[in-house]
């Protein structure tokens, strides 16, 4: 009851050593520093489009069909980790019609019919306004890592939040799979 949570949901790396945060969830495990790292879960990403987009621009039956379509994705210069640099796996630069550093903006653009996006299944698979594209031919796996500074591990609030995050992810592991 005495926790003061501040959730910073932004695409950048925080320094736990400089105490910019007590805990971080990252797409990459740090390789140095006095940090404790725990893998939370793997998650899958797939191609999604809106039914409206597919009706307007035609079906996608093979990977070759992707060359005739438009995409939404990240702004390359703003990628804070190489784990997000996956758009080139499915399209050329000239096919990207909308870029954003924000994944929710990419998903909303996809919902509105602008193009196809690579989205985490935990965000997109439950939506009726998005449908999977080439679900048997394209999938990526990425991981979420929980990171804390070694000096914070025994702090009751940090430990409580860390344990809660681990428990909630474990209890909902099926959400992260396709």
mmCIF file of C-alpha atoms in Angstrom:
data_model
loop_
_atom_site.group_PDB
_atom_site.id
_atom_site.type_symbol
_atom_site.label_atom_id
_atom_site.label_comp_id
_atom_site.label_asym_id
_atom_site.label_seq_id
_atom_site.Cartn_x
_atom_site.Cartn_y
_atom_site.Cartn_z
ATOM 1 C CA UNK A 1 0.000 0.000 0.000
ATOM 2 C CA UNK A 2 2.927 2.408 0.451
ATOM 3 C CA UNK A 3 4.367 1.996 -3.033
ATOM 4 C CA UNK A 4 4.702 5.023 -5.265
ATOM 5 C CA UNK A 5 4.814 3.535 -8.775
ATOM 6 C CA UNK A 6 6.011 5.592 -11.704
ATOM 7 C CA UNK A 7 5.650 3.775 -15.009
ATOM 8 C CA UNK A 8 7.834 5.191 -17.767
ATOM 9 C CA UNK A 9 6.630 3.547 -20.964
ATOM 10 C CA UNK A 10 9.075 4.944 -23.456
ATOM 11 C CA UNK A 11 11.426 3.549 -26.038
ATOM 12 C CA UNK A 12 14.821 4.169 -24.543
ATOM 13 C CA UNK A 13 17.378 2.552 -22.308
ATOM 14 C CA UNK A 14 17.459 3.620 -18.654
ATOM 15 C CA UNK A 15 20.571 3.471 -16.500
ATOM 16 C CA UNK A 16 19.906 1.526 -13.358
ATOM 17 C CA UNK A 17 23.469 2.303 -12.232
ATOM 18 C CA UNK A 18 22.639 6.017 -12.287
ATOM 19 C CA UNK A 19 19.333 5.253 -10.541
ATOM 20 C CA UNK A 20 17.214 6.471 -13.432
ATOM 21 C CA UNK A 21 14.966 3.537 -12.505
ATOM 22 C CA UNK A 22 14.793 0.824 -9.867
ATOM 23 C CA UNK A 23 13.524 -1.856 -12.259
ATOM 24 C CA UNK A 24 13.507 -2.117 -16.015
ATOM 25 C CA UNK A 25 11.916 -4.471 -18.491
ATOM 26 C CA UNK A 26 14.092 -4.713 -21.549
ATOM 27 C CA UNK A 27 14.266 -6.575 -24.845
ATOM 28 C CA UNK A 28 17.939 -7.328 -24.294
ATOM 29 C CA UNK A 29 19.806 -8.633 -21.275
ATOM 30 C CA UNK A 30 22.639 -6.302 -20.319
ATOM 31 C CA UNK A 31 26.110 -7.763 -20.636
ATOM 32 C CA UNK A 32 27.861 -5.711 -17.976
ATOM 33 C CA UNK A 33 27.290 -3.835 -14.768
ATOM 34 C CA UNK A 34 26.243 -4.792 -11.259
ATOM 35 C CA UNK A 35 22.811 -5.859 -12.402
ATOM 36 C CA UNK A 36 20.528 -8.760 -11.625
ATOM 37 C CA UNK A 37 18.784 -10.043 -14.724
ATOM 38 C CA UNK A 38 15.865 -12.446 -14.915
ATOM 39 C CA UNK A 39 14.206 -13.608 -18.112
ATOM 40 C CA UNK A 40 10.489 -12.943 -17.810
ATOM 41 C CA UNK A 41 9.289 -14.627 -20.983
ATOM 42 C CA UNK A 42 9.665 -15.088 -24.693
ATOM 43 C CA UNK A 43 6.977 -13.575 -26.859
ATOM 44 C CA UNK A 44 6.028 -13.944 -30.498
ATOM 45 C CA UNK A 45 5.538 -11.339 -33.182
ATOM 46 C CA UNK A 46 3.630 -11.904 -36.386
ATOM 47 C CA UNK A 47 2.370 -9.973 -39.368
ATOM 48 C CA UNK A 48 -1.052 -8.348 -38.951
ATOM 49 C CA UNK A 49 -3.322 -6.298 -41.196
ATOM 50 C CA UNK A 50 -6.825 -4.934 -40.927
ATOM 51 C CA UNK A 51 -9.602 -6.721 -42.812
ATOM 52 C CA UNK A 52 -10.265 -3.395 -44.546
ATOM 53 C CA UNK A 53 -6.665 -3.214 -45.787
ATOM 54 C CA UNK A 54 -6.758 -6.769 -47.155
ATOM 55 C CA UNK A 55 -10.083 -6.129 -48.877
ATOM 56 C CA UNK A 56 -8.688 -2.974 -50.484
ATOM 57 C CA UNK A 57 -5.215 -4.250 -51.452
ATOM 58 C CA UNK A 58 -5.816 -7.961 -51.924
ATOM 59 C CA UNK A 59 -5.001 -11.177 -50.124
ATOM 60 C CA UNK A 60 -1.557 -12.311 -49.057
ATOM 61 C CA UNK A 61 -1.031 -16.007 -49.687
ATOM 62 C CA UNK A 62 2.767 -16.219 -49.996
ATOM 63 C CA UNK A 63 5.816 -14.282 -48.828
ATOM 64 C CA UNK A 64 6.252 -13.125 -52.429
ATOM 65 C CA UNK A 65 2.874 -11.367 -52.189
ATOM 66 C CA UNK A 66 4.350 -9.072 -49.521
ATOM 67 C CA UNK A 67 6.287 -7.196 -52.218
ATOM 68 C CA UNK A 68 2.989 -5.689 -53.420
ATOM 69 C CA UNK A 69 1.990 -4.304 -50.023
ATOM 70 C CA UNK A 70 2.651 -1.381 -47.684
ATOM 71 C CA UNK A 71 3.958 -1.531 -44.126
ATOM 72 C CA UNK A 72 4.122 0.372 -40.874
ATOM 73 C CA UNK A 73 7.124 0.118 -38.603
ATOM 74 C CA UNK A 74 9.745 1.809 -36.473
ATOM 75 C CA UNK A 75 11.769 4.875 -37.398
ATOM 76 C CA UNK A 76 15.179 3.331 -37.983
ATOM 77 C CA UNK A 77 17.133 6.229 -36.480
ATOM 78 C CA UNK A 78 15.130 5.969 -33.242
ATOM 79 C CA UNK A 79 15.611 2.247 -32.632
ATOM 80 C CA UNK A 80 17.100 1.916 -29.167
ATOM 81 C CA UNK A 81 17.839 -1.796 -29.517
ATOM 82 C CA UNK A 82 18.604 -4.081 -32.482
ATOM 83 C CA UNK A 83 15.822 -6.435 -31.335
ATOM 84 C CA UNK A 84 13.330 -3.997 -32.887
ATOM 85 C CA UNK A 85 15.045 -3.881 -36.281
ATOM 86 C CA UNK A 86 12.942 -6.544 -37.978
ATOM 87 C CA UNK A 87 10.989 -4.770 -40.723
ATOM 88 C CA UNK A 88 13.705 -5.478 -43.303
ATOM 89 C CA UNK A 89 12.904 -9.189 -42.904
ATOM 90 C CA UNK A 90 9.631 -8.708 -44.789
ATOM 91 C CA UNK A 91 9.870 -5.597 -46.964
ATOM 92 C CA UNK A 92 12.023 -2.984 -48.675
ATOM 93 C CA UNK A 93 12.379 0.551 -47.337
ATOM 94 C CA UNK A 94 10.232 2.008 -50.108
ATOM 95 C CA UNK A 95 7.283 -0.142 -48.985
ATOM 96 C CA UNK A 96 7.110 1.480 -45.548
ATOM 97 C CA UNK A 97 4.401 4.141 -45.671
ATOM 98 C CA UNK A 98 4.287 5.059 -41.973
ATOM 99 C CA UNK A 99 6.933 4.985 -39.266
ATOM 100 C CA UNK A 100 6.681 5.671 -35.556
ATOM 101 C CA UNK A 101 8.832 5.111 -32.519
ATOM 102 C CA UNK A 102 5.671 4.052 -30.712
ATOM 103 C CA UNK A 103 4.311 0.524 -31.136
ATOM 104 C CA UNK A 104 0.755 1.518 -30.226
ATOM 105 C CA UNK A 105 0.816 4.164 -32.971
ATOM 106 C CA UNK A 106 1.991 1.489 -35.431
ATOM 107 C CA UNK A 107 -0.833 -0.805 -34.348
ATOM 108 C CA UNK A 108 -3.430 1.967 -34.657
ATOM 109 C CA UNK A 109 -2.158 2.853 -38.127
ATOM 110 C CA UNK A 110 -2.486 -0.802 -39.069
ATOM 111 C CA UNK A 111 -6.016 -0.948 -37.660
ATOM 112 C CA UNK A 112 -6.913 2.109 -39.766
ATOM 113 C CA UNK A 113 -5.813 0.264 -42.915
ATOM 114 C CA UNK A 114 -2.591 2.093 -43.729
ATOM 115 C CA UNK A 115 -0.501 -1.052 -44.053
ATOM 116 C CA UNK A 116 0.743 -4.296 -42.557
ATOM 117 C CA UNK A 117 2.754 -4.391 -39.324
ATOM 118 C CA UNK A 118 4.863 -6.801 -37.340
ATOM 119 C CA UNK A 119 3.170 -6.772 -33.954
ATOM 120 C CA UNK A 120 3.477 -8.724 -30.731
ATOM 121 C CA UNK A 121 0.775 -11.370 -30.598
ATOM 122 C CA UNK A 122 -0.152 -10.350 -27.058
ATOM 123 C CA UNK A 123 -1.287 -6.987 -28.446
ATOM 124 C CA UNK A 124 -2.854 -7.978 -31.737
ATOM 125 C CA UNK A 125 -4.244 -11.490 -31.673
ATOM 126 C CA UNK A 126 -7.264 -10.615 -29.516
ATOM 127 C CA UNK A 127 -8.389 -7.710 -31.671
ATOM 128 C CA UNK A 128 -11.233 -8.188 -34.135
ATOM 129 C CA UNK A 129 -9.956 -5.292 -36.243
ATOM 130 C CA UNK A 130 -6.661 -7.100 -37.004
ATOM 131 C CA UNK A 131 -6.060 -10.423 -38.700
ATOM 132 C CA UNK A 132 -2.858 -12.461 -38.906
ATOM 133 C CA UNK A 133 -1.054 -12.546 -42.238
ATOM 134 C CA UNK A 134 1.054 -15.552 -43.298
ATOM 135 C CA UNK A 135 0.809 -16.957 -39.786
ATOM 136 C CA UNK A 136 2.393 -20.257 -40.835
ATOM 137 C CA UNK A 137 5.237 -18.643 -42.783
ATOM 138 C CA UNK A 138 6.413 -15.792 -40.585
ATOM 139 C CA UNK A 139 7.047 -15.511 -36.843
ATOM 140 C CA UNK A 140 9.675 -13.858 -34.693
ATOM 141 C CA UNK A 141 10.527 -14.554 -31.082
ATOM 142 C CA UNK A 142 11.848 -11.918 -28.724
ATOM 143 C CA UNK A 143 12.316 -11.895 -24.945
ATOM 144 C CA UNK A 144 11.444 -9.640 -22.052
ATOM 145 C CA UNK A 145 14.106 -9.297 -19.341
ATOM 146 C CA UNK A 146 13.564 -7.929 -15.846
ATOM 147 C CA UNK A 147 16.582 -5.975 -14.654
ATOM 148 C CA UNK A 148 17.453 -4.399 -11.325
ATOM 149 C CA UNK A 149 20.612 -3.012 -9.776
ATOM 150 C CA UNK A 150 22.329 -5.407 -7.412
ATOM 151 C CA UNK A 151 22.061 -2.848 -4.585
ATOM 152 C CA UNK A 152 18.249 -2.744 -4.941
ATOM 153 C CA UNK A 153 17.546 -6.468 -4.656
ATOM 154 C CA UNK A 154 16.818 -6.377 -0.928
ATOM 155 C CA UNK A 155 14.703 -3.234 -0.958
ATOM 156 C CA UNK A 156 11.171 -4.389 0.009
ATOM 157 C CA UNK A 157 9.362 -2.276 -2.594
ATOM 158 C CA UNK A 158 11.685 -3.345 -5.421
ATOM 159 C CA UNK A 159 11.432 -6.969 -4.380
ATOM 160 C CA UNK A 160 7.617 -6.752 -4.153
ATOM 161 C CA UNK A 161 7.268 -5.270 -7.644
ATOM 162 C CA UNK A 162 9.828 -7.676 -9.094
ATOM 163 C CA UNK A 163 8.040 -10.679 -7.593
ATOM 164 C CA UNK A 164 4.659 -9.392 -8.730
ATOM 165 C CA UNK A 165 5.827 -8.869 -12.319
ATOM 166 C CA UNK A 166 7.360 -12.339 -12.409
ATOM 167 C CA UNK A 167 4.208 -13.946 -10.991
ATOM 168 C CA UNK A 168 1.798 -12.102 -13.302
ATOM 169 C CA UNK A 169 3.823 -12.961 -16.402
ATOM 170 C CA UNK A 170 4.056 -16.601 -15.352
ATOM 171 C CA UNK A 171 0.313 -16.763 -14.659
ATOM 172 C CA UNK A 172 -0.438 -15.306 -18.100
ATOM 173 C CA UNK A 173 2.293 -16.991 -20.145
ATOM 174 C CA UNK A 174 -0.187 -18.116 -22.829
ATOM 175 C CA UNK A 175 -0.832 -14.476 -23.758
ATOM 176 C CA UNK A 176 2.718 -14.184 -25.094
ATOM 177 C CA UNK A 177 2.427 -17.086 -27.523
ATOM 178 C CA UNK A 178 0.716 -17.065 -30.910
#
